[in-house]
Amino acid sequence: MSADGLSGFDVEVNMKDMTAEEIQNMEFESIEKAEEFYVEYARCLGFSARKDVRRVTGEGVVHTRQMVCSRQGERAKKNIERTERSRQPRGLSRTSCVAMIRFHLNNSSGTYGVACFVPVHNHPLTPSTHVHLIPKYRGLNEADKNFVDGLHSSGKAKMEDVGDTYSALCDIQTRTENDHLFINKYDRPLVVFCGYNHHKETTVFACALIVNEKTETYKWLLETFLDAMYQKHPLRVVTDGDNAMREAIKCVFPNKRSTLVDFVRDFHRALAEYRN
C-alpha cells in the first residue's frame, strides 16, 4: 500500500480499522511522510507518539527511524525517590509501553517501508472525545488561530475607540441582563489580582470574595496569594487607593510601593455609579 501523503487517510482509510498487516505493507515517499502517518495514527487511536531511534547514512540520509508510544520507558528512579522538592511531583506517565513502529529505507526505490510494527499497548487508550486533551494535541490549527487573531484585533480596536472603562461596563451590563446577580451574588467585596504575562497581555491571576475590607482581611488575602505564587513577590502593586489595602501591602510587601492609578480609580467610580 502506497501512502504519498496524509490527505487521503481521513477520507479513504479509517485508521482505527487498519490491520497490522496493512500497516506492515505501507510505503512512504519520504521519512517525513512516514512520521506524519504514525503521529496521525496515534491521534486517531487515542495515544501520542514520540520519535526514538534515528540512524543515517554517511551521506546524511535517514535509513532507519523508530517511533514509540509516549508512554514507552519509565521515569528515572532518582527522580521518583527524591524527597526534597519545591512542588508536588507530576503523576507517572511512563508505563513501559511496547507499542512502536520502525521505518526503513528501501535503497532501490528510495521509499520507506515498515520494518517492524507493534500495535499493542499496556495502558488504556484515550477516547476520541478526549484526545484533544492529550498535551501533544492541545493547540489551535491555522484556521482557528486566524479566527482568534481576528477577534482579538477587532476587540482591541473597539476598546481603543471607546476606552477600557466603557468597554468593561458594557460587558458587565450585557452579562447582567442575562443574570441579575452577576455583579455580586453574595454581596461581598470582590478582589481581583491582575497583571501582565510574558506577552505583555493583561492576565487575571486570582480573585476572591472577602467578608469585609479591613486591613487584617487584606493581609490574610495577600499572604494567601503569595503562597499560591510560591512566595514570588510582584514587582509593583497597583491599587485603587483603599487605605486598608495600602496598609496591608506595606505589611506583606514591605519593599513595594502601592501606586494610585487614575484609570483604576475612574473605573471603580464609574462602576459605583452604574450600580446606583
mmCIF file of C-alpha atoms in Angstrom:
data_model
loop_
_atom_site.group_PDB
_atom_site.id
_atom_site.type_symbol
_atom_site.label_atom_id
_atom_site.label_comp_id
_atom_site.label_asym_id
_atom_site.label_seq_id
_atom_site.Cartn_x
_atom_site.Cartn_y
_atom_site.Cartn_z
ATOM 1 C CA MET A 1 0.000 0.000 0.000
ATOM 2 C CA SER A 2 1.437 3.337 -1.017
ATOM 3 C CA ALA A 3 0.953 6.460 1.105
ATOM 4 C CA ASP A 4 2.123 9.621 -0.649
ATOM 5 C CA GLY A 5 0.502 11.985 1.839
ATOM 6 C CA LEU A 6 -1.935 12.252 4.702
ATOM 7 C CA SER A 7 -4.723 13.946 2.770
ATOM 8 C CA GLY A 8 -6.149 10.619 1.654
ATOM 9 C CA PHE A 9 -6.115 8.938 5.057
ATOM 10 C CA ASP A 10 -9.051 10.812 6.546
ATOM 11 C CA VAL A 11 -11.253 10.151 3.521
ATOM 12 C CA GLU A 12 -10.112 6.848 2.065
ATOM 13 C CA VAL A 13 -8.814 4.993 5.102
ATOM 14 C CA ASN A 14 -10.227 4.708 8.600
ATOM 15 C CA MET A 15 -7.072 4.338 10.657
ATOM 16 C CA LYS A 16 -8.897 2.673 13.508
ATOM 17 C CA ASP A 17 -9.851 -0.178 11.187
ATOM 18 C CA MET A 18 -6.400 -0.670 9.679
ATOM 19 C CA THR A 19 -4.892 -4.082 10.383
ATOM 20 C CA ALA A 20 -1.301 -4.707 11.407
ATOM 21 C CA GLU A 21 -0.738 -6.416 8.063
ATOM 22 C CA GLU A 22 -1.971 -3.374 6.122
ATOM 23 C CA ILE A 23 0.373 -1.098 8.053
ATOM 24 C CA GLN A 24 3.287 -3.518 7.576
ATOM 25 C CA ASN A 25 2.786 -3.272 3.793
ATOM 26 C CA MET A 26 2.735 0.524 3.608
ATOM 27 C CA GLU A 27 5.382 2.585 1.817
ATOM 28 C CA PHE A 28 6.111 6.298 2.122
ATOM 29 C CA GLU A 29 7.842 8.634 -0.285
ATOM 30 C CA SER A 30 9.810 10.340 2.496
ATOM 31 C CA ILE A 31 10.661 9.842 6.145
ATOM 32 C CA GLU A 32 8.652 12.976 6.970
ATOM 33 C CA LYS A 33 5.523 11.415 5.467
ATOM 34 C CA ALA A 34 6.164 8.244 7.441
ATOM 35 C CA GLU A 35 6.472 10.176 10.712
ATOM 36 C CA GLU A 36 3.335 12.183 9.935
ATOM 37 C CA PHE A 37 1.424 8.962 9.367
ATOM 38 C CA TYR A 38 2.302 7.485 12.760
ATOM 39 C CA VAL A 39 1.511 10.731 14.573
ATOM 40 C CA GLU A 40 -1.913 10.835 12.912
ATOM 41 C CA TYR A 41 -2.418 7.116 13.521
ATOM 42 C CA ALA A 42 -1.646 7.652 17.210
ATOM 43 C CA ARG A 43 -4.086 10.555 17.450
ATOM 44 C CA CYS A 44 -6.878 8.527 15.836
ATOM 45 C CA LEU A 45 -6.360 5.589 18.200
ATOM 46 C CA GLY A 46 -6.036 7.701 21.347
ATOM 47 C CA PHE A 47 -2.351 7.932 22.271
ATOM 48 C CA SER A 48 0.578 10.174 21.450
ATOM 49 C CA ALA A 49 3.778 9.162 19.679
ATOM 50 C CA ARG A 50 7.322 10.401 20.025
ATOM 51 C CA LYS A 51 10.479 9.931 17.980
ATOM 52 C CA ASP A 52 13.013 7.398 19.188
ATOM 53 C CA VAL A 53 15.912 5.805 17.279
ATOM 54 C CA ARG A 54 17.252 7.608 14.190
ATOM 55 C CA ARG A 55 20.096 6.291 12.062
ATOM 56 C CA VAL A 56 21.579 7.963 8.992
ATOM 57 C CA THR A 57 23.969 7.003 6.220
ATOM 58 C CA GLY A 58 27.365 8.588 5.673
ATOM 59 C CA GLU A 59 25.668 10.996 3.252
ATOM 60 C CA GLY A 60 23.251 12.121 5.960
ATOM 61 C CA VAL A 61 20.227 10.244 4.594
ATOM 62 C CA VAL A 62 17.923 8.709 7.193
ATOM 63 C CA HIS A 63 17.800 4.952 6.682
ATOM 64 C CA THR A 64 16.096 3.953 9.953
ATOM 65 C CA ARG A 65 13.589 5.792 12.079
ATOM 66 C CA GLN A 66 11.791 4.328 15.078
ATOM 67 C CA MET A 67 8.797 5.926 16.776
ATOM 68 C CA VAL A 68 7.253 4.772 20.024
ATOM 69 C CA CYS A 69 4.265 5.403 22.247
ATOM 70 C CA SER A 70 4.908 8.384 24.519
ATOM 71 C CA ARG A 71 4.468 6.056 27.498
ATOM 72 C CA GLN A 72 7.417 3.908 26.457
ATOM 73 C CA GLY A 73 10.115 3.543 29.128
ATOM 74 C CA GLU A 74 9.866 4.558 32.780
ATOM 75 C CA ARG A 75 10.808 7.524 34.921
ATOM 76 C CA ALA A 76 14.343 7.513 36.330
ATOM 77 C CA LYS A 77 14.455 6.134 39.872
ATOM 78 C CA LYS A 78 16.458 9.112 41.124
ATOM 79 C CA ASN A 79 13.553 11.383 40.200
ATOM 80 C CA ILE A 80 10.990 9.136 41.899
ATOM 81 C CA GLU A 81 12.994 8.782 45.130
ATOM 82 C CA ARG A 82 13.757 12.484 45.571
ATOM 83 C CA THR A 83 12.489 13.779 48.920
ATOM 84 C CA GLU A 84 13.426 17.449 48.644
ATOM 85 C CA ARG A 85 11.009 19.059 46.210
ATOM 86 C CA SER A 86 9.819 22.610 45.712
ATOM 87 C CA ARG A 87 6.485 21.390 44.339
ATOM 88 C CA GLN A 88 4.414 18.243 44.076
ATOM 89 C CA PRO A 89 5.782 15.692 41.554
ATOM 90 C CA ARG A 90 3.829 15.034 38.391
ATOM 91 C CA GLY A 91 1.933 11.777 38.070
ATOM 92 C CA LEU A 92 3.753 8.884 36.459
ATOM 93 C CA SER A 93 3.195 8.929 32.693
ATOM 94 C CA ARG A 94 5.577 6.142 31.602
ATOM 95 C CA THR A 95 4.274 2.575 31.703
ATOM 96 C CA SER A 96 6.986 0.749 29.700
ATOM 97 C CA CYS A 97 4.578 0.515 26.775
ATOM 98 C CA VAL A 98 5.992 -1.551 23.903
ATOM 99 C CA ALA A 99 3.869 -0.099 21.075
ATOM 100 C CA MET A 100 6.161 1.140 18.283
ATOM 101 C CA ILE A 101 6.861 1.344 14.575
ATOM 102 C CA ARG A 102 10.166 1.248 12.685
ATOM 103 C CA PHE A 103 10.629 2.635 9.188
ATOM 104 C CA HIS A 104 13.492 1.513 6.964
ATOM 105 C CA LEU A 105 14.827 2.956 3.717
ATOM 106 C CA ASN A 106 14.447 0.848 0.588
ATOM 107 C CA ASN A 107 17.680 1.625 -1.274
ATOM 108 C CA SER A 108 16.354 0.500 -4.652
ATOM 109 C CA SER A 109 13.147 2.569 -4.654
ATOM 110 C CA GLY A 110 14.151 5.363 -2.295
ATOM 111 C CA THR A 111 10.937 4.895 -0.321
ATOM 112 C CA TYR A 112 10.433 3.980 3.323
ATOM 113 C CA GLY A 113 8.730 0.755 4.330
ATOM 114 C CA VAL A 114 7.623 -0.557 7.713
ATOM 115 C CA ALA A 115 10.274 -2.901 9.082
ATOM 116 C CA CYS A 116 8.576 -3.556 12.425
ATOM 117 C CA PHE A 117 5.175 -2.649 13.882
ATOM 118 C CA VAL A 118 3.886 -3.423 17.395
ATOM 119 C CA PRO A 119 0.276 -2.219 17.876
ATOM 120 C CA VAL A 120 -0.282 -3.479 21.450
ATOM 121 C CA HIS A 121 -0.383 -1.028 24.384
ATOM 122 C CA ASN A 122 -0.221 -1.868 28.088
ATOM 123 C CA HIS A 123 -2.405 1.079 29.113
ATOM 124 C CA PRO A 124 -5.929 2.286 28.244
ATOM 125 C CA LEU A 125 -6.226 4.429 25.114
ATOM 126 C CA THR A 126 -7.865 7.835 25.285
ATOM 127 C CA PRO A 127 -11.441 8.033 23.937
ATOM 128 C CA SER A 128 -11.813 10.096 20.769
ATOM 129 C CA THR A 129 -13.855 12.705 22.664
ATOM 130 C CA HIS A 130 -10.881 13.444 24.930
ATOM 131 C CA VAL A 131 -7.941 13.110 22.535
ATOM 132 C CA HIS A 132 -7.670 16.902 22.275
ATOM 133 C CA LEU A 133 -6.709 16.958 25.983
ATOM 134 C CA ILE A 134 -3.519 14.962 25.367
ATOM 135 C CA PRO A 135 -0.678 17.535 25.696
ATOM 136 C CA LYS A 136 0.711 16.768 22.227
ATOM 137 C CA TYR A 137 -2.605 17.559 20.565
ATOM 138 C CA ARG A 138 -3.521 20.661 22.522
ATOM 139 C CA GLY A 139 -3.500 23.806 20.443
ATOM 140 C CA LEU A 140 -5.175 25.542 17.534
ATOM 141 C CA ASN A 141 -4.903 24.904 13.834
ATOM 142 C CA GLU A 142 -4.095 27.771 11.478
ATOM 143 C CA ALA A 143 -7.749 28.486 10.693
ATOM 144 C CA ASP A 144 -8.621 28.725 14.407
ATOM 145 C CA LYS A 145 -5.574 30.922 15.077
ATOM 146 C CA ASN A 146 -6.577 33.328 12.311
ATOM 147 C CA PHE A 147 -10.117 33.464 13.697
ATOM 148 C CA VAL A 148 -8.888 34.220 17.230
ATOM 149 C CA ASP A 149 -6.447 36.841 15.927
ATOM 150 C CA GLY A 150 -9.298 38.485 14.043
ATOM 151 C CA LEU A 151 -11.474 38.631 17.157
ATOM 152 C CA HIS A 152 -8.578 39.963 19.209
ATOM 153 C CA SER A 153 -7.815 42.726 16.686
ATOM 154 C CA SER A 154 -11.480 43.662 16.413
ATOM 155 C CA GLY A 155 -11.946 43.803 20.175
ATOM 156 C CA LYS A 156 -8.768 45.805 20.649
ATOM 157 C CA ALA A 157 -9.850 48.328 18.023
ATOM 158 C CA LYS A 158 -13.234 48.772 19.700
ATOM 159 C CA MET A 159 -11.660 49.255 23.120
ATOM 160 C CA GLU A 160 -9.250 51.844 21.739
ATOM 161 C CA ASP A 161 -12.187 53.746 20.244
ATOM 162 C CA VAL A 162 -14.428 53.856 23.322
ATOM 163 C CA GLY A 163 -11.991 53.326 26.202
ATOM 164 C CA ASP A 164 -11.331 50.422 28.561
ATOM 165 C CA THR A 165 -13.700 51.587 31.311
ATOM 166 C CA TYR A 166 -16.657 51.988 28.993
ATOM 167 C CA SER A 167 -15.974 48.633 27.354
ATOM 168 C CA ALA A 168 -15.831 46.893 30.729
ATOM 169 C CA LEU A 169 -19.091 48.480 31.830
ATOM 170 C CA CYS A 170 -20.779 47.462 28.588
ATOM 171 C CA ASP A 171 -19.661 43.899 29.165
ATOM 172 C CA ILE A 172 -20.999 43.959 32.718
ATOM 173 C CA GLN A 173 -24.303 45.394 31.531
ATOM 174 C CA THR A 174 -24.688 42.671 28.905
ATOM 175 C CA ARG A 175 -23.981 39.926 31.439
ATOM 176 C CA THR A 176 -26.340 41.491 33.999
ATOM 177 C CA GLU A 177 -29.208 41.427 31.515
ATOM 178 C CA ASN A 178 -28.911 37.640 31.491
ATOM 179 C CA ASP A 179 -28.111 37.238 35.191
ATOM 180 C CA HIS A 180 -29.332 39.891 37.626
ATOM 181 C CA LEU A 181 -26.993 38.549 40.326
ATOM 182 C CA PHE A 182 -23.909 38.664 38.077
ATOM 183 C CA ILE A 183 -22.204 41.645 39.702
ATOM 184 C CA ASN A 184 -22.159 40.399 43.269
ATOM 185 C CA LYS A 185 -24.346 37.413 44.070
ATOM 186 C CA TYR A 186 -23.159 37.140 47.693
ATOM 187 C CA ASP A 187 -22.957 40.865 48.465
ATOM 188 C CA ARG A 188 -19.272 40.595 49.324
ATOM 189 C CA PRO A 189 -16.279 42.699 48.205
ATOM 190 C CA LEU A 190 -14.610 41.158 45.170
ATOM 191 C CA VAL A 191 -10.813 41.418 44.898
ATOM 192 C CA VAL A 192 -9.174 40.626 41.565
ATOM 193 C CA PHE A 193 -5.411 40.148 41.120
ATOM 194 C CA CYS A 194 -4.408 41.205 37.614
ATOM 195 C CA GLY A 195 -1.036 41.589 35.952
ATOM 196 C CA TYR A 196 0.964 41.175 32.761
ATOM 197 C CA ASN A 197 2.028 37.840 31.352
ATOM 198 C CA HIS A 198 5.186 37.256 29.297
ATOM 199 C CA HIS A 199 3.335 38.524 26.199
ATOM 200 C CA LYS A 200 2.593 41.853 27.935
ATOM 201 C CA GLU A 201 -1.098 40.956 27.969
ATOM 202 C CA THR A 202 -3.423 41.528 30.919
ATOM 203 C CA THR A 203 -3.957 38.309 32.874
ATOM 204 C CA VAL A 204 -6.165 37.516 35.873
ATOM 205 C CA PHE A 205 -4.041 35.560 38.358
ATOM 206 C CA ALA A 206 -6.641 35.126 41.092
ATOM 207 C CA CYS A 207 -9.817 36.558 42.587
ATOM 208 C CA ALA A 208 -11.525 36.311 45.956
ATOM 209 C CA LEU A 209 -14.708 37.267 47.786
ATOM 210 C CA ILE A 210 -13.876 38.646 51.229
ATOM 211 C CA VAL A 211 -16.132 39.262 54.247
ATOM 212 C CA ASN A 212 -15.007 42.860 54.808
ATOM 213 C CA GLU A 213 -12.451 45.435 53.712
ATOM 214 C CA LYS A 214 -10.372 45.642 56.877
ATOM 215 C CA THR A 215 -6.580 45.672 56.917
ATOM 216 C CA GLU A 216 -6.348 42.268 58.634
ATOM 217 C CA THR A 217 -8.574 40.715 55.971
ATOM 218 C CA TYR A 218 -6.456 42.166 53.177
ATOM 219 C CA LYS A 219 -3.276 40.956 54.921
ATOM 220 C CA TRP A 220 -4.634 37.404 55.017
ATOM 221 C CA LEU A 221 -5.654 37.662 51.376
ATOM 222 C CA LEU A 222 -2.237 38.912 50.223
ATOM 223 C CA GLU A 223 -0.410 36.254 52.249
ATOM 224 C CA THR A 224 -2.628 33.553 50.746
ATOM 225 C CA PHE A 225 -1.995 34.912 47.261
ATOM 226 C CA LEU A 226 1.745 34.944 47.981
ATOM 227 C CA ASP A 227 1.617 31.256 48.998
ATOM 228 C CA ALA A 228 -0.179 30.426 45.747
ATOM 229 C CA MET A 229 2.572 32.245 43.811
ATOM 230 C CA TYR A 230 5.332 30.222 45.545
ATOM 231 C CA GLN A 231 6.419 33.305 47.529
ATOM 232 C CA LYS A 232 7.241 35.242 44.353
ATOM 233 C CA HIS A 233 6.662 38.920 45.096
ATOM 234 C CA PRO A 234 5.214 41.254 42.475
ATOM 235 C CA LEU A 235 7.473 43.932 41.036
ATOM 236 C CA ARG A 236 4.856 46.625 41.565
ATOM 237 C CA VAL A 237 1.440 46.812 43.223
ATOM 238 C CA VAL A 238 -1.343 48.939 41.772
ATOM 239 C CA THR A 239 -4.423 49.695 43.888
ATOM 240 C CA ASP A 240 -7.442 51.993 43.822
ATOM 241 C CA GLY A 241 -6.203 53.928 46.843
ATOM 242 C CA ASP A 242 -8.094 51.995 49.541
ATOM 243 C CA ASN A 243 -6.374 52.802 52.861
ATOM 244 C CA ALA A 244 -6.870 49.338 54.361
ATOM 245 C CA MET A 245 -5.400 47.695 51.281
ATOM 246 C CA ARG A 246 -2.452 50.088 51.252
ATOM 247 C CA GLU A 247 -1.682 49.267 54.894
ATOM 248 C CA ALA A 248 -1.880 45.551 54.176
ATOM 249 C CA ILE A 249 0.503 45.953 51.239
ATOM 250 C CA LYS A 250 3.020 47.706 53.481
ATOM 251 C CA CYS A 251 2.953 44.745 55.874
ATOM 252 C CA VAL A 252 3.035 41.883 53.345
ATOM 253 C CA PHE A 253 5.163 43.587 50.682
ATOM 254 C CA PRO A 254 7.281 45.988 52.762
ATOM 255 C CA ASN A 255 9.642 46.754 49.888
ATOM 256 C CA LYS A 256 6.876 47.581 47.403
ATOM 257 C CA ARG A 257 5.040 50.843 46.958
ATOM 258 C CA SER A 258 1.292 50.934 46.396
ATOM 259 C CA THR A 259 0.506 53.118 43.404
ATOM 260 C CA LEU A 260 -2.712 55.026 42.797
ATOM 261 C CA VAL A 261 -3.684 54.970 39.142
ATOM 262 C CA ASP A 262 -6.319 57.333 37.776
ATOM 263 C CA PHE A 263 -7.656 54.709 35.401
ATOM 264 C CA VAL A 264 -8.355 52.236 38.211
ATOM 265 C CA ARG A 265 -9.921 54.924 40.356
ATOM 266 C CA ASP A 266 -12.125 56.128 37.498
ATOM 267 C CA PHE A 267 -13.188 52.576 36.760
ATOM 268 C CA HIS A 268 -14.367 51.979 40.323
ATOM 269 C CA ARG A 269 -16.162 55.328 40.366
ATOM 270 C CA ALA A 270 -17.908 54.504 37.098
ATOM 271 C CA LEU A 271 -18.820 51.049 38.363
ATOM 272 C CA ALA A 272 -20.310 52.504 41.556
ATOM 273 C CA GLU A 273 -22.388 54.954 39.515
ATOM 274 C CA TYR A 274 -23.572 52.094 37.309
ATOM 275 C CA ARG A 275 -24.672 50.066 40.350
ATOM 276 C CA ASN A 276 -26.677 53.014 41.644
#
